[in-house]
Structures are given as C-alpha cells and as structure tokens.
C-alpha cells in the first residue's frame, strides 16, 4: 500500500512537474513576447518621433515656401502695375510727340504755302517788270 501511495505521489509529482514545466515555458514565452512588444514599442516610438520631426520640418518648409510665393506674387503684381503704367506713359508720350510732329508739319505746310504764294507774287511782279521793260 505504501508502494502504491508512493507511486501515486510520484505520478502526482510528475504530473505537477509537467504542468510546472509547461507553465514555465508559457512564462518564458510571455517574457519573450513582452520583450518583443517592448522592443517594437521603442522602434515605433522612435519612428513616430522621427516622423514628427520630419513633419515639423515639412511644415516649416511649406510655410517658408508659402511666404516666398506670396512675396513673389506681390512683386510680380507690382512689376506688372509698373509695366502697365510705363506703357501708358509711353503711349501718352508717343501721342504727344505725334501731335507735336503733326502741328510742326502743319506749320511747315503753312510756311511752304506762304513761300509759294510769295514766289508766285514775285514771279508776277518780275513778269510785269519784264513786260514793262520790253515795252
């Protein structure tokens, strides 16, 4: 009977040892899983931090580019306005010069007409004098 009890105890100890070994294996697996999860969490956190830095840099670049674009657009609009004003001034100046040249041509034409008339008058006088001298 003692031998039976010893055999029962041994089977019980052996069964509990197997359960204990299985639990120890599960604990080891859980520890490894926890370590892997912690390592993955650190990698994820590092990647997240890196992405946040990249995001901040991109926001700064975007802001700088937006400011630069706005300045260039303002400069372009100012240049366009100055160009349009210059074109208007040049057109007005050309019109003024053209009007002045027309007036000058008209004055020259009037002078030419007077000189022609004077020549016609002198030719008539010379014709009369010549006619009188022949008589």
XYZ file of N, CA, C and O in Angstrom, residues 40-129:
360
model
N 9.431 46.486 -30.020
C 8.613 47.037 -31.112
C 8.039 48.402 -30.734
O 7.969 49.314 -31.567
N 7.641 48.551 -29.461
C 7.104 49.828 -28.997
C 8.197 50.901 -29.057
O 7.930 52.036 -29.479
N 9.443 50.529 -28.648
C 10.549 51.504 -28.724
C 10.823 51.884 -30.183
O 11.024 53.061 -30.498
N 10.836 50.887 -31.076
C 11.061 51.169 -32.505
C 9.947 52.057 -33.058
O 10.207 53.006 -33.795
N 8.719 51.735 -32.680
C 7.573 52.521 -33.147
C 7.649 53.943 -32.616
O 7.401 54.911 -33.347
N 8.030 54.081 -31.334
C 8.151 55.413 -30.746
C 9.257 56.202 -31.447
O 9.088 57.392 -31.749
N 10.385 55.543 -31.727
C 11.491 56.219 -32.420
C 11.057 56.636 -33.827
O 11.341 57.758 -34.270
N 10.344 55.743 -34.515
C 9.854 56.069 -35.857
C 8.851 57.219 -35.782
O 8.876 58.130 -36.625
N 7.991 57.193 -34.794
C 6.996 58.251 -34.609
C 7.687 59.585 -34.350
O 7.317 60.616 -34.928
N 8.693 59.576 -33.484
C 9.441 60.802 -33.178
C 10.121 61.331 -34.444
O 10.086 62.539 -34.719
N 10.721 60.433 -35.209
C 11.379 60.824 -36.464
C 10.365 61.422 -37.435
O 10.628 62.449 -38.068
N 9.210 60.777 -37.534
C 8.166 61.294 -38.420
C 7.656 62.656 -37.952
O 7.372 63.535 -38.772
N 7.561 62.835 -36.642
C 7.131 64.133 -36.116
C 8.146 65.216 -36.475
O 7.770 66.324 -36.858
N 9.443 64.886 -36.364
C 10.491 65.853 -36.722
C 10.404 66.178 -38.210
O 10.482 67.344 -38.612
N 10.259 65.129 -39.033
C 10.132 65.343 -40.480
C 8.906 66.193 -40.787
O 8.954 67.095 -41.629
N 7.813 65.904 -40.092
C 6.578 66.661 -40.290
C 6.791 68.124 -39.928
O 6.367 69.024 -40.654
N 7.465 68.371 -38.807
C 7.744 69.754 -38.385
C 8.608 70.463 -39.426
O 8.359 71.624 -39.764
N 9.624 69.761 -39.945
C 10.486 70.354 -40.980
C 9.670 70.677 -42.233
O 9.832 71.742 -42.825
N 8.799 69.752 -42.615
C 7.975 69.978 -43.804
C 7.020 71.153 -43.604
O 6.801 71.942 -44.532
N 6.477 71.287 -42.416
C 5.589 72.417 -42.135
C 6.374 73.721 -42.239
O 5.905 74.695 -42.841
N 7.599 73.743 -41.685
C 8.431 74.948 -41.769
C 8.765 75.264 -43.224
O 8.703 76.418 -43.645
N 9.127 74.231 -43.997
C 9.430 74.439 -45.415
C 8.205 74.957 -46.155
O 8.308 75.870 -46.985
N 7.052 74.358 -45.870
C 5.810 74.778 -46.517
C 5.513 76.240 -46.195
O 5.160 77.029 -47.076
N 5.676 76.596 -44.929
C 5.429 77.976 -44.507
C 6.395 78.929 -45.217
O 5.981 79.974 -45.734
N 7.668 78.553 -45.253
C 8.666 79.397 -45.918
C 8.357 79.538 -47.408
O 8.444 80.633 -47.966
N 7.980 78.432 -48.034
C 7.649 78.477 -49.457
C 6.396 79.316 -49.707
O 6.328 80.060 -50.695
N 5.433 79.203 -48.826
C 4.205 79.994 -48.962
C 4.517 81.486 -48.845
O 4.046 82.291 -49.648
N 5.348 81.837 -47.871
C 5.733 83.243 -47.687
C 6.495 83.728 -48.919
O 6.231 84.817 -49.439
N 7.418 82.898 -49.397
C 8.200 83.266 -50.586
C 7.296 83.443 -51.794
O 7.448 84.396 -52.561
N 6.353 82.527 -51.956
C 5.422 82.618 -53.083
C 4.587 83.896 -52.990
O 4.403 84.594 -53.985
N 4.109 84.209 -51.799
C 3.310 85.420 -51.621
C 4.133 86.667 -51.943
O 3.643 87.593 -52.585
N 5.409 86.679 -51.516
C 6.283 87.819 -51.826
C 6.505 87.924 -53.331
O 6.468 89.016 -53.898
N 6.742 86.776 -53.969
C 6.963 86.787 -55.413
C 5.713 87.239 -56.152
O 5.805 87.973 -57.143
N 4.549 86.798 -55.683
C 3.303 87.220 -56.323
C 3.105 88.726 -56.159
O 2.717 89.411 -57.106
N 3.394 89.234 -54.964
C 3.258 90.674 -54.724
C 4.240 91.436 -55.607
O 3.878 92.453 -56.218
N 5.462 90.941 -55.681
C 6.471 91.588 -56.525
C 6.055 91.541 -57.989
O 6.204 92.523 -58.720
N 5.520 90.410 -58.400
C 5.066 90.260 -59.786
C 3.925 91.218 -60.086
O 3.904 91.864 -61.141
N 2.990 91.332 -59.164
C 1.866 92.254 -59.355
C 2.358 93.705 -59.410
O 1.889 94.495 -60.224
N 3.337 94.035 -58.541
C 3.881 95.390 -58.546
C 4.607 95.655 -59.870
O 4.437 96.716 -60.473
N 5.391 94.676 -60.328
C 6.102 94.823 -61.596
C 5.121 94.981 -62.744
O 5.320 95.820 -63.636
N 4.036 94.201 -62.714
C 3.017 94.299 -63.760
C 2.380 95.685 -63.752
O 2.190 96.301 -64.806
N 2.063 96.181 -62.561
C 1.444 97.516 -62.449
C 2.404 98.587 -62.955
O 2.001 99.507 -63.685
N 3.680 98.449 -62.587
C 4.677 99.420 -63.054
C 4.819 99.347 -64.573
O 4.946 100.374 -65.238
N 4.796 98.133 -65.113
C 4.905 97.950 -66.558
C 3.716 98.600 -67.267
O 3.882 99.318 -68.254
N 2.516 98.340 -66.740
C 1.311 98.915 -67.352
C 1.346 100.440 -67.284
O 0.982 101.114 -68.250
N 1.825 100.984 -66.159
C 1.932 102.434 -66.031
C 2.949 102.971 -67.030
O 2.708 103.991 -67.691
N 4.073 102.273 -67.171
C 5.101 102.695 -68.118
C 4.570 102.661 -69.548
O 4.811 103.591 -70.329
N 3.810 101.610 -69.878
C 3.224 101.510 -71.219
C 2.272 102.682 -71.453
O 2.298 103.311 -72.518
N 1.440 102.978 -70.457
C 0.516 104.117 -70.584
C 1.281 105.421 -70.783
O 0.920 106.241 -71.637
N 2.344 105.617 -70.001
C 3.141 106.832 -70.125
C 3.793 106.914 -71.509
O 3.832 107.982 -72.124
N 4.308 105.766 -71.982
C 4.954 105.752 -73.296
C 3.936 106.032 -74.397
O 4.224 106.763 -75.354
N 2.734 105.462 -74.261
C 1.687 105.722 -75.250
C 1.297 107.200 -75.243
O 1.136 107.816 -76.299
N 1.174 107.764 -74.040
C 0.822 109.183 -73.934
C 1.939 110.048 -74.521
O 1.673 111.011 -75.252
N 3.183 109.684 -74.220
C 4.315 110.439 -74.743
C 4.368 110.321 -76.268
O 4.594 111.312 -76.965
N 4.144 109.106 -76.785
C 4.145 108.913 -78.246
C 3.033 109.738 -78.886
O 3.243 110.371 -79.929
N 1.849 109.746 -78.268
C 0.731 110.524 -78.801
C 1.075 112.011 -78.781
O 0.833 112.729 -79.749
N 1.682 112.443 -77.678
C 2.069 113.846 -77.555
C 3.103 114.203 -78.629
O 2.994 115.244 -79.287
N 4.091 113.316 -78.805
C 5.116 113.571 -79.829
C 4.501 113.569 -81.227
O 4.843 114.403 -82.063
N 3.593 112.640 -81.463
C 2.927 112.564 -82.766
C 2.109 113.830 -83.016
O 2.163 114.409 -84.109
N 1.385 114.287 -81.997
C 0.615 115.527 -82.134
C 1.541 116.709 -82.408
O 1.253 117.558 -83.260
N 2.669 116.752 -81.685
C 3.626 117.843 -81.889
C 4.192 117.793 -83.310
O 4.334 118.837 -83.966
N 4.503 116.593 -83.798
C 5.029 116.459 -85.164
C 3.980 116.864 -86.195
O 4.299 117.509 -87.194
N 2.723 116.508 -85.942
C 1.644 116.911 -86.864
C 1.538 118.442 -86.909
O 1.412 119.035 -87.980
N 1.558 119.075 -85.724
C 1.491 120.542 -85.680
C 2.681 121.156 -86.423
O 2.529 122.118 -87.180
N 3.855 120.578 -86.232
C 5.041 121.091 -86.904
C 4.908 120.953 -88.421
O 5.246 121.886 -89.171
N 4.396 119.763 -88.866
C 4.190 119.555 -90.304
C 3.177 120.559 -90.836
O 3.358 121.139 -91.924
N 2.115 120.787 -90.063
C 1.113 121.769 -90.482
C 1.730 123.165 -90.585
O 1.477 123.894 -91.543
N 2.552 123.537 -89.611
C 3.229 124.838 -89.655
C 4.147 124.931 -90.874
O 4.188 125.962 -91.564
N 4.886 123.846 -91.135
C 5.773 123.837 -92.302
C 4.972 123.947 -93.601
O 5.378 124.656 -94.535
N 3.823 123.241 -93.625
C 2.963 123.331 -94.814
C 2.438 124.751 -94.998
O 2.368 125.263 -96.124
N 2.079 125.400 -93.885
C 1.615 126.787 -93.964
C 2.738 127.702 -94.450
O 2.524 128.578 -95.307
N 3.950 127.478 -93.908
C 5.102 128.271 -94.356
C 5.369 128.048 -95.845
O 5.644 128.992 -96.595
N 5.289 126.779 -96.238
C 5.512 126.440 -97.640
C 4.473 127.126 -98.526
O 4.813 127.679 -99.575
N 3.228 127.111 -98.076
C 2.167 127.764 -98.852
C 2.449 129.262 -98.956
O 2.275 129.866 -100.026
N 2.880 129.920 -97.846
C 3.215 131.352 -97.890
C 4.379 131.629 -98.832
O 4.349 132.570 -99.635
N 5.422 130.744 -98.728
C 6.588 130.935 -99.597
C 6.187 130.740 -101.054
O 6.614 131.523 -101.938
N 5.341 129.763 -101.334
C 4.864 129.550 -102.711
C 4.114 130.770 -103.204
O 4.304 131.234 -104.327
N 3.238 131.287 -102.308
C 2.456 132.465 -102.689
C 3.378 133.649 -102.928
O 3.201 134.396 -103.890
N 4.401 133.787 -102.065
C 5.358 134.877 -102.249
C 6.091 134.714 -103.580
O 6.317 135.697 -104.300
N 6.464 133.479 -103.901
C 7.141 133.222 -105.176
C 6.229 133.532 -106.359
O 6.669 134.112 -107.361
N 4.985 133.149 -106.236
C 4.020 133.419 -107.314
C 3.892 134.932 -107.472
O 3.927 135.464 -108.601
N 3.759 135.633 -106.326
C 3.628 137.090 -106.383
C 4.876 137.719 -107.002
O 4.793 138.612 -107.853
N 6.057 137.279 -106.598
C 7.301 137.837 -107.140
C 7.450 137.507 -108.612
O 7.920 138.337 -109.395
N 7.040 136.296 -108.983
C 7.095 135.928 -110.401
C 6.184 136.843 -111.212
O 6.540 137.266 -112.320
N 5.032 137.159 -110.664
C 4.109 138.066 -111.372
C 4.728 139.456 -111.483
O 4.667 140.101 -112.547
N 5.346 139.916 -110.377
C 5.982 141.234 -110.402
C 7.117 141.248 -111.424
O 7.267 142.195 -112.195
N 7.901 140.181 -111.413
C 9.011 140.106 -112.371
C 8.475 140.037 -113.801
O 9.047 140.632 -114.714
N 7.383 139.309 -113.940
C 6.762 139.218 -115.265
C 6.284 140.578 -115.728
O 6.446 140.957 -116.889
N 5.710 141.326 -114.832
C 5.228 142.669 -115.187
C 6.405 143.599 -115.474
O 6.379 144.380 -116.432
N 7.434 143.510 -114.655
C 8.597 144.356 -114.884
C 9.266 143.994 -116.207
O 9.693 144.871 -116.954
